[in-house]
Structure formats: C-alpha cells, structure tokens
PDB file of C-alpha atoms in Angstrom:
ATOM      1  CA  UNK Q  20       3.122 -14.349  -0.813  1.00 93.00           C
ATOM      2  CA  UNK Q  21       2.511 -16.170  -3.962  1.00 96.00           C
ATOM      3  CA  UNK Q  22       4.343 -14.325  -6.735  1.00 97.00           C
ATOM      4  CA  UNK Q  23       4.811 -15.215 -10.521  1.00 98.00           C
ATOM      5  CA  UNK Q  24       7.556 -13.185 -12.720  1.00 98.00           C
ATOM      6  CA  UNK Q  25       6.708 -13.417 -16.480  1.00 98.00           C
ATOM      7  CA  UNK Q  26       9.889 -14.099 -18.739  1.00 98.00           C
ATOM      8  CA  UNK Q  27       9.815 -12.673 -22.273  1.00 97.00           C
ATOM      9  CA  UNK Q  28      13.058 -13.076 -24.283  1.00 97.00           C
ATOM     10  CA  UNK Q  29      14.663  -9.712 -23.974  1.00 97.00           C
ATOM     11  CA  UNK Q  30      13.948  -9.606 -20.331  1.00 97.00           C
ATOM     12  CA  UNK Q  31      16.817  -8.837 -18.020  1.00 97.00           C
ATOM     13  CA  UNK Q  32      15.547  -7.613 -15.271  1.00 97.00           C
ATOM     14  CA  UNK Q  33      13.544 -10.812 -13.922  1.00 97.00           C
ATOM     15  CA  UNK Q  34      16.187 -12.631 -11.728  1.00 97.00           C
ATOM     16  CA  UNK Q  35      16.750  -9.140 -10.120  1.00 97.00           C
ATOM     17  CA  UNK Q  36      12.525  -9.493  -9.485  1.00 98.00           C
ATOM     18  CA  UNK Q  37      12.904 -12.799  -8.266  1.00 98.00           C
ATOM     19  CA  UNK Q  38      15.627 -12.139  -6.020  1.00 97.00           C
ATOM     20  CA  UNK Q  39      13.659  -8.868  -4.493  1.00 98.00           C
ATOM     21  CA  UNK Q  40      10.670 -11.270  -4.197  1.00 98.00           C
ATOM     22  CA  UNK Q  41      12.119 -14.119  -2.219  1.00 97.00           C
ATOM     23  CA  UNK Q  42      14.443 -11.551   0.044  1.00 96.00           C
ATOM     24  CA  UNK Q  43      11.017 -10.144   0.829  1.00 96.00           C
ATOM     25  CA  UNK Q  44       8.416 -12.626   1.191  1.00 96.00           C
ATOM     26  CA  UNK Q  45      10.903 -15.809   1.887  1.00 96.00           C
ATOM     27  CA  UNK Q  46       9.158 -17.799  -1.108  1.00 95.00           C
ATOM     28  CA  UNK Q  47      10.463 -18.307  -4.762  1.00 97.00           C
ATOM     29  CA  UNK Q  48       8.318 -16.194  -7.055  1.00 98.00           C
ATOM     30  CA  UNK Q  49       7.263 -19.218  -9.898  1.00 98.00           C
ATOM     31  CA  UNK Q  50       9.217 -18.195 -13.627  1.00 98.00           C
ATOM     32  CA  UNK Q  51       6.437 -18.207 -16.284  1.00 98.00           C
ATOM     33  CA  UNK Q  52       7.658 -18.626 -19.704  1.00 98.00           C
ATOM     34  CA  UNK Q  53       6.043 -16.142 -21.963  1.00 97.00           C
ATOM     35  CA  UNK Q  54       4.688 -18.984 -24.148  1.00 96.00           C
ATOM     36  CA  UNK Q  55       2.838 -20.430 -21.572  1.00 95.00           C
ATOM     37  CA  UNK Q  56      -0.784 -20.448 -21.787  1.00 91.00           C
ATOM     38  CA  UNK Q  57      -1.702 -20.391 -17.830  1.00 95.00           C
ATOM     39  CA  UNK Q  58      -0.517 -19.382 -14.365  1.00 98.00           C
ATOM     40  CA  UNK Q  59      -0.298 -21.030 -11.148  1.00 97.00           C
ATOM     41  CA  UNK Q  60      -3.625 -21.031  -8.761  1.00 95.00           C
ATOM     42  CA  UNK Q  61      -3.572 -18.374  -6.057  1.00 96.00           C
ATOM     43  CA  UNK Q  62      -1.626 -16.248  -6.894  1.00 97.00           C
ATOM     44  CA  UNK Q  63      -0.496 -12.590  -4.927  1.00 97.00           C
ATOM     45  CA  UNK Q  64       1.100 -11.216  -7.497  1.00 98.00           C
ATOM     46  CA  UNK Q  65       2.179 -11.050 -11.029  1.00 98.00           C
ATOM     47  CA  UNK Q  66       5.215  -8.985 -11.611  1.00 98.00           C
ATOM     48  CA  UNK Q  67       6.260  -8.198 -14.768  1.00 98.00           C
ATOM     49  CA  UNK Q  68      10.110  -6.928 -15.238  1.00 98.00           C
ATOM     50  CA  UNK Q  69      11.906  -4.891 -17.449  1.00 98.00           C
ATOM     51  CA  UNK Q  70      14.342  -5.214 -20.294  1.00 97.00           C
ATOM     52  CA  UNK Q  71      14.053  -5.034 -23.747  1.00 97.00           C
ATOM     53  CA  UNK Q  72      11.422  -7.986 -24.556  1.00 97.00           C
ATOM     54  CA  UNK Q  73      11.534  -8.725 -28.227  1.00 96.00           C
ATOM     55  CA  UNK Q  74      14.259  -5.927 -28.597  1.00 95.00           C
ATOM     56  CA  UNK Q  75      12.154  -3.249 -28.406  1.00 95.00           C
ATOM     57  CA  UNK Q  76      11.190  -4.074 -32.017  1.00 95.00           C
ATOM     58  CA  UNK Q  77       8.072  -2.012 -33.252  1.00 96.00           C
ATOM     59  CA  UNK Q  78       7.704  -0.652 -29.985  1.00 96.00           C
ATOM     60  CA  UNK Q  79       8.830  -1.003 -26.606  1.00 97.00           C
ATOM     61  CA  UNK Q  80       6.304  -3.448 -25.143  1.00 97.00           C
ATOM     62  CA  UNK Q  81       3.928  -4.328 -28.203  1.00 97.00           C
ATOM     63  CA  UNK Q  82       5.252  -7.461 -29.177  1.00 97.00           C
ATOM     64  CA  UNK Q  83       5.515  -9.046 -25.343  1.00 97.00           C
ATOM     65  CA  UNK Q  84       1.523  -7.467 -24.857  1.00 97.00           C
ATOM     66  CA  UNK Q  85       0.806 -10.211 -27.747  1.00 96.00           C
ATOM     67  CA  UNK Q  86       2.343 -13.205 -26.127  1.00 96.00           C
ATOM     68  CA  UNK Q  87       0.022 -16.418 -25.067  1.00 97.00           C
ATOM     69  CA  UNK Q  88       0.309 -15.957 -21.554  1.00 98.00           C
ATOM     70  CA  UNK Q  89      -1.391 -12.277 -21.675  1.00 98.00           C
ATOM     71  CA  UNK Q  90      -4.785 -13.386 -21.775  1.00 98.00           C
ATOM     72  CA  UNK Q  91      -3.968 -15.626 -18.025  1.00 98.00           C
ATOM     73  CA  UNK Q  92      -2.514 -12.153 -16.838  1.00 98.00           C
ATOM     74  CA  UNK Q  93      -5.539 -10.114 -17.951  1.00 98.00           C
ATOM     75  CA  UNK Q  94      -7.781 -12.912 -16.397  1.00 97.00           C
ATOM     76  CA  UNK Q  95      -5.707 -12.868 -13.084  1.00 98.00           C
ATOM     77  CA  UNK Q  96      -5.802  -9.116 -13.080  1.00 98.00           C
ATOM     78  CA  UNK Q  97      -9.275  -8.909 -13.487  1.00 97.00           C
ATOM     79  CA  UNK Q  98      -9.959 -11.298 -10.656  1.00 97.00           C
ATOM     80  CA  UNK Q  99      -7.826  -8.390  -8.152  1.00 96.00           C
ATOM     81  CA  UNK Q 100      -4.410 -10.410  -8.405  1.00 97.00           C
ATOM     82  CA  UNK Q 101      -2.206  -7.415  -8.264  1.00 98.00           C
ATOM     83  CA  UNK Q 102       0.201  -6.595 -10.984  1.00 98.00           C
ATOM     84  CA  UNK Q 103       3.758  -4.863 -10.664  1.00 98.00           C
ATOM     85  CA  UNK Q 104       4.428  -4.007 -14.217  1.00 98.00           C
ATOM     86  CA  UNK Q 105       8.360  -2.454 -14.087  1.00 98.00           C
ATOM     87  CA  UNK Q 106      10.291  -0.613 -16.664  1.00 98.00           C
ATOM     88  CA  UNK Q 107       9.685  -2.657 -19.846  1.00 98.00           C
ATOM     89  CA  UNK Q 108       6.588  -4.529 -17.597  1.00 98.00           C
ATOM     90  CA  UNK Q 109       5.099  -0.695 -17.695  1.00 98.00           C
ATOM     91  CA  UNK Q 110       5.295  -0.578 -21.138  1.00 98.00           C
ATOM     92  CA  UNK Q 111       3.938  -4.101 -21.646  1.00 98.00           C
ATOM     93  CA  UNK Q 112       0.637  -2.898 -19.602  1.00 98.00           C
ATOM     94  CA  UNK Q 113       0.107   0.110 -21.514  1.00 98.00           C
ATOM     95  CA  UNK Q 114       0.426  -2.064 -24.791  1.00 97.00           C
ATOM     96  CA  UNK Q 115      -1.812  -4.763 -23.476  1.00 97.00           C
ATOM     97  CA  UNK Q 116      -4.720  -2.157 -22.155  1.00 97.00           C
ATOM     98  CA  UNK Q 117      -4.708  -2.834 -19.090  1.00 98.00           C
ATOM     99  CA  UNK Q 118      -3.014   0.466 -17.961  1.00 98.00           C
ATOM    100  CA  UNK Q 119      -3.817   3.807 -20.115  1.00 98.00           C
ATOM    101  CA  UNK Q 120      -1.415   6.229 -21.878  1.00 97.00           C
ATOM    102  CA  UNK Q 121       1.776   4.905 -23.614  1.00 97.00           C
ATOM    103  CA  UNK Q 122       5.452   5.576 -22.750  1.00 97.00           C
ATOM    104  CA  UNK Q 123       7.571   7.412 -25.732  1.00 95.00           C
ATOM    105  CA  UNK Q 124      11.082   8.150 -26.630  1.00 93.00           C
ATOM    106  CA  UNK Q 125      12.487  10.255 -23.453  1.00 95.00           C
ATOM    107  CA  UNK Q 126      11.774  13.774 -24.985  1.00 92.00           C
ATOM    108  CA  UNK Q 127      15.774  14.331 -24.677  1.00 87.00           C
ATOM    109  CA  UNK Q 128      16.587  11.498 -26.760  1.00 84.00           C
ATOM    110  CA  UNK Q 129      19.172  10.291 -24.413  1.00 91.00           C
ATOM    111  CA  UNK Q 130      18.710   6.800 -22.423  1.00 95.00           C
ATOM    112  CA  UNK Q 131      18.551   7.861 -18.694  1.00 95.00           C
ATOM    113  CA  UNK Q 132      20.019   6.173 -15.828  1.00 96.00           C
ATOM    114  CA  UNK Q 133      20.281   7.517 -12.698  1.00 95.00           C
ATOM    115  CA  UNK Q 134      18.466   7.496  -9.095  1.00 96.00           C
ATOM    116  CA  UNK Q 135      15.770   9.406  -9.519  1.00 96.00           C
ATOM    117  CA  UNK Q 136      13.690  10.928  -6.621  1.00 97.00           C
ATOM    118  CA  UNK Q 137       9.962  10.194  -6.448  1.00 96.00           C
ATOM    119  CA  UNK Q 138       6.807  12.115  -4.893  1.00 95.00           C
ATOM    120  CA  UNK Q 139       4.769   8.928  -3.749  1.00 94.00           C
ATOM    121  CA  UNK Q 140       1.244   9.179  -3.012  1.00 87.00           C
ATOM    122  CA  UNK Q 141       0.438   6.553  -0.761  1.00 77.00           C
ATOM    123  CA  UNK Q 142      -2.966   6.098   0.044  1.00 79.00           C
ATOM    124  CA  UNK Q 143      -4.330   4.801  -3.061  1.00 81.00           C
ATOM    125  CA  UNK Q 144      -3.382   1.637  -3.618  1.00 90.00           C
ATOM    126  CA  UNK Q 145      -1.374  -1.193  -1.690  1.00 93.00           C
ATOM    127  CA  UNK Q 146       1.661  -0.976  -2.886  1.00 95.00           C
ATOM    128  CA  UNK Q 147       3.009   2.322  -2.214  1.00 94.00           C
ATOM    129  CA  UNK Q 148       1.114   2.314   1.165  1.00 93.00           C
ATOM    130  CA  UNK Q 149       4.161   1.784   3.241  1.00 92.00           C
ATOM    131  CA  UNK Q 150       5.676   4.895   2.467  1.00 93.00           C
ATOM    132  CA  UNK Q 151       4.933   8.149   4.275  1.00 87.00           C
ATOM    133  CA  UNK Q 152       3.243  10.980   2.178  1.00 81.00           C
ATOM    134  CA  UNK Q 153       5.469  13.949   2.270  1.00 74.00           C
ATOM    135  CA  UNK Q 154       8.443  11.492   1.526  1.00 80.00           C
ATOM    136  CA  UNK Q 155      10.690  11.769  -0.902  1.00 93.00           C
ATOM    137  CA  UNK Q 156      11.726   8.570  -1.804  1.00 96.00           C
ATOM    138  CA  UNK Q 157      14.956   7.565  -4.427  1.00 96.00           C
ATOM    139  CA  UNK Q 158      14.436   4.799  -6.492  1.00 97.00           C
ATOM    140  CA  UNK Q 159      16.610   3.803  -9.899  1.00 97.00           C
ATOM    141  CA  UNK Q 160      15.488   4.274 -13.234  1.00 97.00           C
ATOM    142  CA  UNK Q 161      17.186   2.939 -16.471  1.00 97.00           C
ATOM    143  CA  UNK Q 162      15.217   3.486 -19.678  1.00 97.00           C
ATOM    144  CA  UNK Q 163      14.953   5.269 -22.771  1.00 95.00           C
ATOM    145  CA  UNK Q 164      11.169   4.784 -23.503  1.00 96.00           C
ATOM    146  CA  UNK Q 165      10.044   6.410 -20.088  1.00 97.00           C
ATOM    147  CA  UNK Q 166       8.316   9.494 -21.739  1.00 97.00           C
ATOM    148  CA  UNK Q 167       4.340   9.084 -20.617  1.00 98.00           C
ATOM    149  CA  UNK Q 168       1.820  10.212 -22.959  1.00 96.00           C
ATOM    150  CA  UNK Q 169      -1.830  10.395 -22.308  1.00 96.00           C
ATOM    151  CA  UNK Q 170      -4.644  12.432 -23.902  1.00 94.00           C
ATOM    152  CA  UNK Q 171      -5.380  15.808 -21.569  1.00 95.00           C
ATOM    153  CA  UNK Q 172      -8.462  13.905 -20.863  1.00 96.00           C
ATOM    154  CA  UNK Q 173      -7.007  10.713 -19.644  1.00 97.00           C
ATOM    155  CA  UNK Q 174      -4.765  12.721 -17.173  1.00 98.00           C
ATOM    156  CA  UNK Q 175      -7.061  14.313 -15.862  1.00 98.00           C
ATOM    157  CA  UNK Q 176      -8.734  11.526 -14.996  1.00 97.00           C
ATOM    158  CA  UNK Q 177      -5.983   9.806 -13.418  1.00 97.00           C
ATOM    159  CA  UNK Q 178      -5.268  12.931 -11.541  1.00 95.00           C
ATOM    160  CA  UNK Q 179      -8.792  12.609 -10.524  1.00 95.00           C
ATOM    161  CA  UNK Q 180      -9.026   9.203  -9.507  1.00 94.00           C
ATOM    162  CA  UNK Q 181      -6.003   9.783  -7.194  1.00 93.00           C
ATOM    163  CA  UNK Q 182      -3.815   7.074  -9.894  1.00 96.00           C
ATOM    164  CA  UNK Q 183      -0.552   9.164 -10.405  1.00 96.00           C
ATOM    165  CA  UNK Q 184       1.053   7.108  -7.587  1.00 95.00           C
ATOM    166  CA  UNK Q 185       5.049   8.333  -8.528  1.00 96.00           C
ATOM    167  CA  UNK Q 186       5.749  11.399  -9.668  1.00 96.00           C
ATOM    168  CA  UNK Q 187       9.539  12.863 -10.653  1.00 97.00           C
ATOM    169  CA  UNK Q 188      10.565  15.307  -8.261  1.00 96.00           C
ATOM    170  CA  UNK Q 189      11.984  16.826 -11.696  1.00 95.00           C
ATOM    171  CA  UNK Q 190      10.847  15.847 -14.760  1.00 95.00           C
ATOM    172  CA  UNK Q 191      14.282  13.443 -16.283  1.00 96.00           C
ATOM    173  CA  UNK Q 192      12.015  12.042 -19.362  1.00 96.00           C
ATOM    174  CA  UNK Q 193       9.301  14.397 -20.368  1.00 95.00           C
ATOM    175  CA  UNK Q 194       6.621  12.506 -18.958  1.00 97.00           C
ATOM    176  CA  UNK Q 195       3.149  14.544 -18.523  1.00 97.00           C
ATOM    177  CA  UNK Q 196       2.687  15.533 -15.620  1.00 97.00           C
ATOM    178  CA  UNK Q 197       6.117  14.773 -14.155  1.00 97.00           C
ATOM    179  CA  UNK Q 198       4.092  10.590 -14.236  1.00 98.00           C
ATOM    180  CA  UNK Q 199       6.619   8.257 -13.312  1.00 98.00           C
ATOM    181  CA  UNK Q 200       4.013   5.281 -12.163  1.00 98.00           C
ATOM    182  CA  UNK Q 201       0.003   4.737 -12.214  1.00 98.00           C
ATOM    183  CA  UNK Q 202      -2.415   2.375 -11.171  1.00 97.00           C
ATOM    184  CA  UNK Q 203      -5.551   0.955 -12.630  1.00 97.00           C
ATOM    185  CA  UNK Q 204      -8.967   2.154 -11.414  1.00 96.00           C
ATOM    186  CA  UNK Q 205      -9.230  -0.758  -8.805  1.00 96.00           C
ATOM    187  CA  UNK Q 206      -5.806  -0.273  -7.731  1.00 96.00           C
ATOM    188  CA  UNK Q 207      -4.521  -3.245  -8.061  1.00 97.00           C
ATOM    189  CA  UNK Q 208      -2.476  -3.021 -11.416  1.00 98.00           C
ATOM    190  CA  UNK Q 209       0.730  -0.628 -11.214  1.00 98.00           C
ATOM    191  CA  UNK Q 210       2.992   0.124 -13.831  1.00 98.00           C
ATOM    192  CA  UNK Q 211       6.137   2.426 -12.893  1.00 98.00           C
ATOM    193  CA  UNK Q 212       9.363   3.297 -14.968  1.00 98.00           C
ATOM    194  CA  UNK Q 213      11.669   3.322 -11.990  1.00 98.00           C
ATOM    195  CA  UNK Q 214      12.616   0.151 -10.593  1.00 98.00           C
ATOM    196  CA  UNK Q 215      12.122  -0.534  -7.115  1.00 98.00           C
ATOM    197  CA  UNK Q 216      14.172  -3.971  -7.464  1.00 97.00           C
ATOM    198  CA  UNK Q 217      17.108  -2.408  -7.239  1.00 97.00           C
ATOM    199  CA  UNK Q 218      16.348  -0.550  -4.520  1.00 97.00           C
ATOM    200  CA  UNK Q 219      16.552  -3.748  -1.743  1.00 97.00           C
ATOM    201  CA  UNK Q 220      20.046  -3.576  -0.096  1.00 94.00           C
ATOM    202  CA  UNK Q 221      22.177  -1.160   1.059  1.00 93.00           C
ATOM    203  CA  UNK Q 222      25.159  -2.237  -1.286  1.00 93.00           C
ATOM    204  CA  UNK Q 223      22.586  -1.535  -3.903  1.00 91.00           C
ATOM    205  CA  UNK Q 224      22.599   2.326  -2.808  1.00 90.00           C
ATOM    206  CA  UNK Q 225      19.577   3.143  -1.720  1.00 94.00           C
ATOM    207  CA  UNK Q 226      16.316   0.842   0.041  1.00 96.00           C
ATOM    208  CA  UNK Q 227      13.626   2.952  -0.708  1.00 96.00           C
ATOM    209  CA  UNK Q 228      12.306   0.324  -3.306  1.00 97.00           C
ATOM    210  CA  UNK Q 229      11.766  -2.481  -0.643  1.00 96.00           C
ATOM    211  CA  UNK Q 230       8.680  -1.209   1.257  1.00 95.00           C
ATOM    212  CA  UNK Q 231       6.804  -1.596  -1.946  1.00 96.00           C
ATOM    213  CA  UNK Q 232       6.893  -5.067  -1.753  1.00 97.00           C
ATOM    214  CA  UNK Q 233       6.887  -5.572   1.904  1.00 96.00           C
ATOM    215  CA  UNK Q 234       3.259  -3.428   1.539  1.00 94.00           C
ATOM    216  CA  UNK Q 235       2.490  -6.438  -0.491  1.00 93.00           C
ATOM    217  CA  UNK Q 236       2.678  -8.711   2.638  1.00 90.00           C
ATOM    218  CA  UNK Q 237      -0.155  -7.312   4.619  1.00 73.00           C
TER     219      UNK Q 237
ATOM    220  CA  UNK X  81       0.052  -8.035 -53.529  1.00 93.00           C
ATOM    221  CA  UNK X  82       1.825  -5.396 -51.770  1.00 95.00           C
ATOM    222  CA  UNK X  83       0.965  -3.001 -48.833  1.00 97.00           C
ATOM    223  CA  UNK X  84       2.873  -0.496 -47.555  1.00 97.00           C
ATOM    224  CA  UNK X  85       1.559   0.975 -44.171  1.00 98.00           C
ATOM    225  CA  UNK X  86       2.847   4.077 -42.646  1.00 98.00           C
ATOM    226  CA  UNK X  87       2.862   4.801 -39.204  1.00 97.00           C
ATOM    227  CA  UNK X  88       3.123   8.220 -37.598  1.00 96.00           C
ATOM    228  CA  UNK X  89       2.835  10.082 -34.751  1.00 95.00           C
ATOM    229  CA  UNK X  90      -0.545  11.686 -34.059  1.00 94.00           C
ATOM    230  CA  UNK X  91      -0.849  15.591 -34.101  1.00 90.00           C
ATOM    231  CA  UNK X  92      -0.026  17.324 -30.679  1.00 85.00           C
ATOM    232  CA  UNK X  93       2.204  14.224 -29.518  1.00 90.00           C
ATOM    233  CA  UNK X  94       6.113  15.424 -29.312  1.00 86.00           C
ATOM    234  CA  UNK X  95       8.479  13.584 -31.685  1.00 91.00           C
ATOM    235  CA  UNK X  96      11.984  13.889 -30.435  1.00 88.00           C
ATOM    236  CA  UNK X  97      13.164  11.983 -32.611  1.00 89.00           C
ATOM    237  CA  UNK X  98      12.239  14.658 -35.213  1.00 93.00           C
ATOM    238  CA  UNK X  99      13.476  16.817 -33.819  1.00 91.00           C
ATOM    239  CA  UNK X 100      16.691  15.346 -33.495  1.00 90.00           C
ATOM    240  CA  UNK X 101      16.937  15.011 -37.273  1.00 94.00           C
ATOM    241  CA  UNK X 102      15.528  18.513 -37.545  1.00 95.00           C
ATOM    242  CA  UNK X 103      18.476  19.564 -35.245  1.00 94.00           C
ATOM    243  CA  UNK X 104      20.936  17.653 -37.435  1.00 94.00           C
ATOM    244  CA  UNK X 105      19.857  18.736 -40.766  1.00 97.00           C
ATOM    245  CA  UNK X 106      20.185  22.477 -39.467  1.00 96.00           C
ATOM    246  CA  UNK X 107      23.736  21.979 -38.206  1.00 95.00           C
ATOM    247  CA  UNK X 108      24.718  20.574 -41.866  1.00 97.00           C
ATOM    248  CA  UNK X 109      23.690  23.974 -43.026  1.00 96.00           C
ATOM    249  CA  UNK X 110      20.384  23.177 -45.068  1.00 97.00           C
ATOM    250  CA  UNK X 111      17.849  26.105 -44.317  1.00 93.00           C
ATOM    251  CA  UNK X 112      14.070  25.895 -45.051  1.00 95.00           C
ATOM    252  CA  UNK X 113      13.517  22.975 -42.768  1.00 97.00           C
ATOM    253  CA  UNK X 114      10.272  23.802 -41.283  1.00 96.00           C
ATOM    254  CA  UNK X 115       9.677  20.650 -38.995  1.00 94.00           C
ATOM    255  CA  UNK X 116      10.869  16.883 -39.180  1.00 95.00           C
ATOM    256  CA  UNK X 117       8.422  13.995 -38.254  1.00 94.00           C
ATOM    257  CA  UNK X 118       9.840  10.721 -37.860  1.00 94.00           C
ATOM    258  CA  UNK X 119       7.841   7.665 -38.871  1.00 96.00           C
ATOM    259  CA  UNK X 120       7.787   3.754 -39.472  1.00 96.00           C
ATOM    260  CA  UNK X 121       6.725   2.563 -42.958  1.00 97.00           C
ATOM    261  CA  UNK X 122       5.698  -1.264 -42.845  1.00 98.00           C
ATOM    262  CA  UNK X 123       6.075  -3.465 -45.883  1.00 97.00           C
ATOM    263  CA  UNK X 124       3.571  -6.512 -45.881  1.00 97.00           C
ATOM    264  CA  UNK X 125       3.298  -8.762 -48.887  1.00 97.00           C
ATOM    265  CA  UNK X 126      -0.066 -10.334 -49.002  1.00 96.00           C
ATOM    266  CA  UNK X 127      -2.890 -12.501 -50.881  1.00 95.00           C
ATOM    267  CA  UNK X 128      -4.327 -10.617 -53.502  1.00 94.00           C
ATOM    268  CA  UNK X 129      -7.818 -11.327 -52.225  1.00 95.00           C
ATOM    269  CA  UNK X 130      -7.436  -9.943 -48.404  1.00 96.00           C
ATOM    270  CA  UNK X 131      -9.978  -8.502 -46.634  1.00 97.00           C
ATOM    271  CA  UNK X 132      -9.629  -5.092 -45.976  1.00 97.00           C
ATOM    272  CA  UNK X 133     -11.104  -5.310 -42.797  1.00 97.00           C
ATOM    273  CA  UNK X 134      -8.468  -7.617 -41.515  1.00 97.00           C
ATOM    274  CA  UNK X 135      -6.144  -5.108 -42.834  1.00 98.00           C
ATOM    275  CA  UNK X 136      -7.480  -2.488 -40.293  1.00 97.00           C
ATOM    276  CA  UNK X 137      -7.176  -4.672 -37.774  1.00 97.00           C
ATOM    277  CA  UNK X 138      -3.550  -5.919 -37.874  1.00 97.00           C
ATOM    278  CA  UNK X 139      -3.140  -1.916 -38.259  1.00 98.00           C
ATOM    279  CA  UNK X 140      -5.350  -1.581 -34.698  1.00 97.00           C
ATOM    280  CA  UNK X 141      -4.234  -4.282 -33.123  1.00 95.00           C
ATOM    281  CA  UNK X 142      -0.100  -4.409 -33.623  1.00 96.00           C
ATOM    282  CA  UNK X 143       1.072  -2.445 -36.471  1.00 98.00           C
ATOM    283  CA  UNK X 144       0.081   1.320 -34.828  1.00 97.00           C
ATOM    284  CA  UNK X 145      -0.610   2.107 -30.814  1.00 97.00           C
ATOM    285  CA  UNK X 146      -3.610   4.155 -31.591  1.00 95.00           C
ATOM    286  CA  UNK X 147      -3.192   6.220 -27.992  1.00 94.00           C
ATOM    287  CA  UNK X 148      -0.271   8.267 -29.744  1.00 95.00           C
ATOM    288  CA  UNK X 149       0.071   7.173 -33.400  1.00 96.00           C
ATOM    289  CA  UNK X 150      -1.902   7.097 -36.935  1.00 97.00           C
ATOM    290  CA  UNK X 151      -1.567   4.760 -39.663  1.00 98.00           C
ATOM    291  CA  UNK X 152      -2.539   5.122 -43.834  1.00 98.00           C
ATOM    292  CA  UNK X 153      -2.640   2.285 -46.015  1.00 97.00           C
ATOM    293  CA  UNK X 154      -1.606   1.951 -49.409  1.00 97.00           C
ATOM    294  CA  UNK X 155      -2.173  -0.621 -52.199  1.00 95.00           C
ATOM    295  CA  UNK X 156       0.510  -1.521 -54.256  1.00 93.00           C
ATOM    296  CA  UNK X 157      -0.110  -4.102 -57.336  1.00 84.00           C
ATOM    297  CA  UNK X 158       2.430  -6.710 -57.542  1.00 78.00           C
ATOM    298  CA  UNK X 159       2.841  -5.276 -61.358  1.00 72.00           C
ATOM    299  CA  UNK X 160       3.586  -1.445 -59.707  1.00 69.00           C
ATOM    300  CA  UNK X 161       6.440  -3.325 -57.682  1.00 59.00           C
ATOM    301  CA  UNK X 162       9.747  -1.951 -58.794  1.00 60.00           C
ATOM    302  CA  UNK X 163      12.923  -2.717 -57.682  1.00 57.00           C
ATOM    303  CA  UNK X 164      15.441  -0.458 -57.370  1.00 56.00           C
ATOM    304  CA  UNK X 165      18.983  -0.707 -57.393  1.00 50.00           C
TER     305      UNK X 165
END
C-alpha cells in the first residue's frame, strides 16, 4: 500500500500515522509538506492526522483546508484514492468540502479524552469492512472540537445513504446523531474523531483501531 | 478603510460556549440574562476602493463556515476610526 500523510504545522499526530501505516502495510507512508503543490503517483491512500494545524486559529481545520496541497488531495480523492481524515484530518475535510457537516465545540465544553466505544457499520465502505457488525469496538478519542453538526436534512441523508460509519455507543461530545465518523457518497473519503492510530498494539490498550487499515490491504 | 465583520453562530445551532458565559454570569449574581451567544468579530483594514464582492467572498470562503455560522459586514471610514484608551 502506497500511503501519503499530509503535515500541517500544528500536526502531532502524523508520526503516530506513519508508524500505524508502515506496522501495517510494511512500506513508509511518503510525508507531504503542506506547502507542497503535488503528491506522489499511485497512491492508496491519503491520510490526514490530527493535531491542532495552525492552532486551531479561526477554526479547527479552516486554515489547513486552504493550504496548496488541498487542491492535489481533492484531485486524488476525486480519482477514488481513499482518504482517512483523523481527528483534526476530520475537521480539515469538513472545512475543505469534501465531507459535509462541521465539527463544533464538544457541547460540554470540556476537551475529552478517553477510549470511547464505537457502533461500526461495516458494509459501506472499505475501511471499516473488517470489523463484524454487531461489534462494539473501543477506539481513543482526544479532542475538543468533536461536536458534529449537520442540517436535519444532511443527516438524514447520510443516514440514508448508509454514511454514519461510527457511532458513540454514548454520546461523549454532543454530536447529532451520536456521529463519530462518515464517509463520502462513493465511500472512499472517511473522516472520524476517534483515532484508530492509537489503537495498533497491545501496550497501546486496546487494537481495535488496526483492522481499519489492514481492510485497506485487500 | 476599515471593516469589521462579525461572525456568529446560525439560529438552531447550540453554542456552548454561551452558555458557559451564560452559566458564569448567573453564578456572579446578575439576573435578567436571557441567553448568551458567543461570537468572533474580525477587524480587516483595507483599500478604500474594494470590491464588495470580494468582500463576500473572503466572508464565504475563510472568514465564516457557512454550514453552522452567519456573518454581517460593516463599513467603517478611516475618519469614524477612534481609538480608545
């Protein structure tokens, strides 16, 4: 698997994507600098990681959805190259457009970090196909900005179209809809608030994250 | 020339952070308080001769996320500028 992890300053959750990348596929995902202007040929799969790009100024996301190498990841994306937008990435794919909604202040105020346990449905797109349906799955989240907003109209169409792909199994943010990660209607763009990245190892507490990216394999 | 765009939350979409202050204001013992909406209010000093339209869009396309917030903009003469101490 060819893999790419886009670097915007603020980012600190990329080497942890890199690491979960090569430990999966045995191949070096290729660091793109958020100033570049291109990606590598052939790629797999863009991931985008979280942090706090640009420090969260304005809002979380909006200045790293403006960055010169957006318009190579919207070209990619539209070509089918899937997308793994994490944490901060989520945010960055709701700012750019290429996912719907936005993600708001957790309605509690408070920054959240704990594991968090996730409905998964996973017949919808590749990357949550590895898990079984009625599975509960525990994957870490870490954010502040994890509340998702969407017109009634956009959820219901997501809801429709089968794109809520994570749900919480109790709502830790105020998301609608208990919506902890969606997907694009092709299905190959995801953006999800918790972070499957840490979820690799046992001495990380938990490996439910790393059968999302071993889907990405087949 | 001055512009001073303000950036809210739309109707309908939750504002805990207004709610915070709303929270706060009421523990200090001030009574009346109805509702608090937090906003962003965005200073830009520009050319006199902009074009409003380009206005709109650094408004649409970076100042405000139009899925969950409005924006007004006002017009302030560079002669209408006060400082304040």
């Amino acid at each position: 698997m060819k893999s790419a992890v886009i670097v915007f300053p603020g980012s600190n959750c990329d080497r942890d994507m890199a690491v979960a990348l090569e430990m999966v596929s045995g191949n070096k995902p290729h660091m793109i600098w958020h100033g570049e202007s291109g990606l590598p040929d052939g790629l797999d799969l863009i991931a985008i990681p979280g942090g706090f790009s640009y420090g969260d100024y304005l809002r979380s996301g909006a200045m790293a959805a403006r960055s010169n190498i957006v318009p190579s990841i919207r070209d990619a994306a539209n070509t089918g190259v899937r997308v793994l937008g994490v944490c901060n990435g989520f945010q960055i794919l709701t700012e750019i457009g290429l996912l719907p909604g936005a993600l708001m202040r957790n309605s509690q105020i408070n920054f959240v970090c704990k594991d968090a346990p996730l409905e998964v449905a996973p017949n919808r797109t590749q990357f949550t196909a590895a898990y079984p349906a009625e599975e509960l799955i525990s994957i870490p989240v870490a954010h502040h900005d994890g509340n998702y907003f969407a017109a009634e109209d956009e959820l219901d169409r997501l809801e429709d179209e089968e794109r809520v792909v994570f749900r919480y199994a109790e709502n830790i943010n105020g998301s609608a809809r208990n919506i902890a990660g969606i997907t694009n209607a092709e299905g190959n763009i995801l953006g999800m608030m918790p972070h499957p990245e840490r979820a690799m190892d046992s001495k990380h507490g938990g490996t439910d994250g790393r059968r999302l990216f071993e889907a990405l394999l087949n | 020339m001055k512009l001073k765009i303000y950036v809210t939350l739309k109707n309908g979409v939750l504002d805990p952070q207004g709610k915070a202050i709303h929270h706060a204001l009421e523990s200090l013992d001030f009574k009346g308080v109805q509702d608090v909406r937090a906003g962003k209010l965005i200073e830009l000093t520009v050319d006199d001769n902009i074009a409003d339209a380009d206005i709109e869009a650094m408004c649409e396309k970076l100042l405000a996320n139009t899925v969950i917030e409005n924006y007004a903009i006002e017009k302030v003469a560079d002669s209408a500028v006060q400082e304040t101490a």
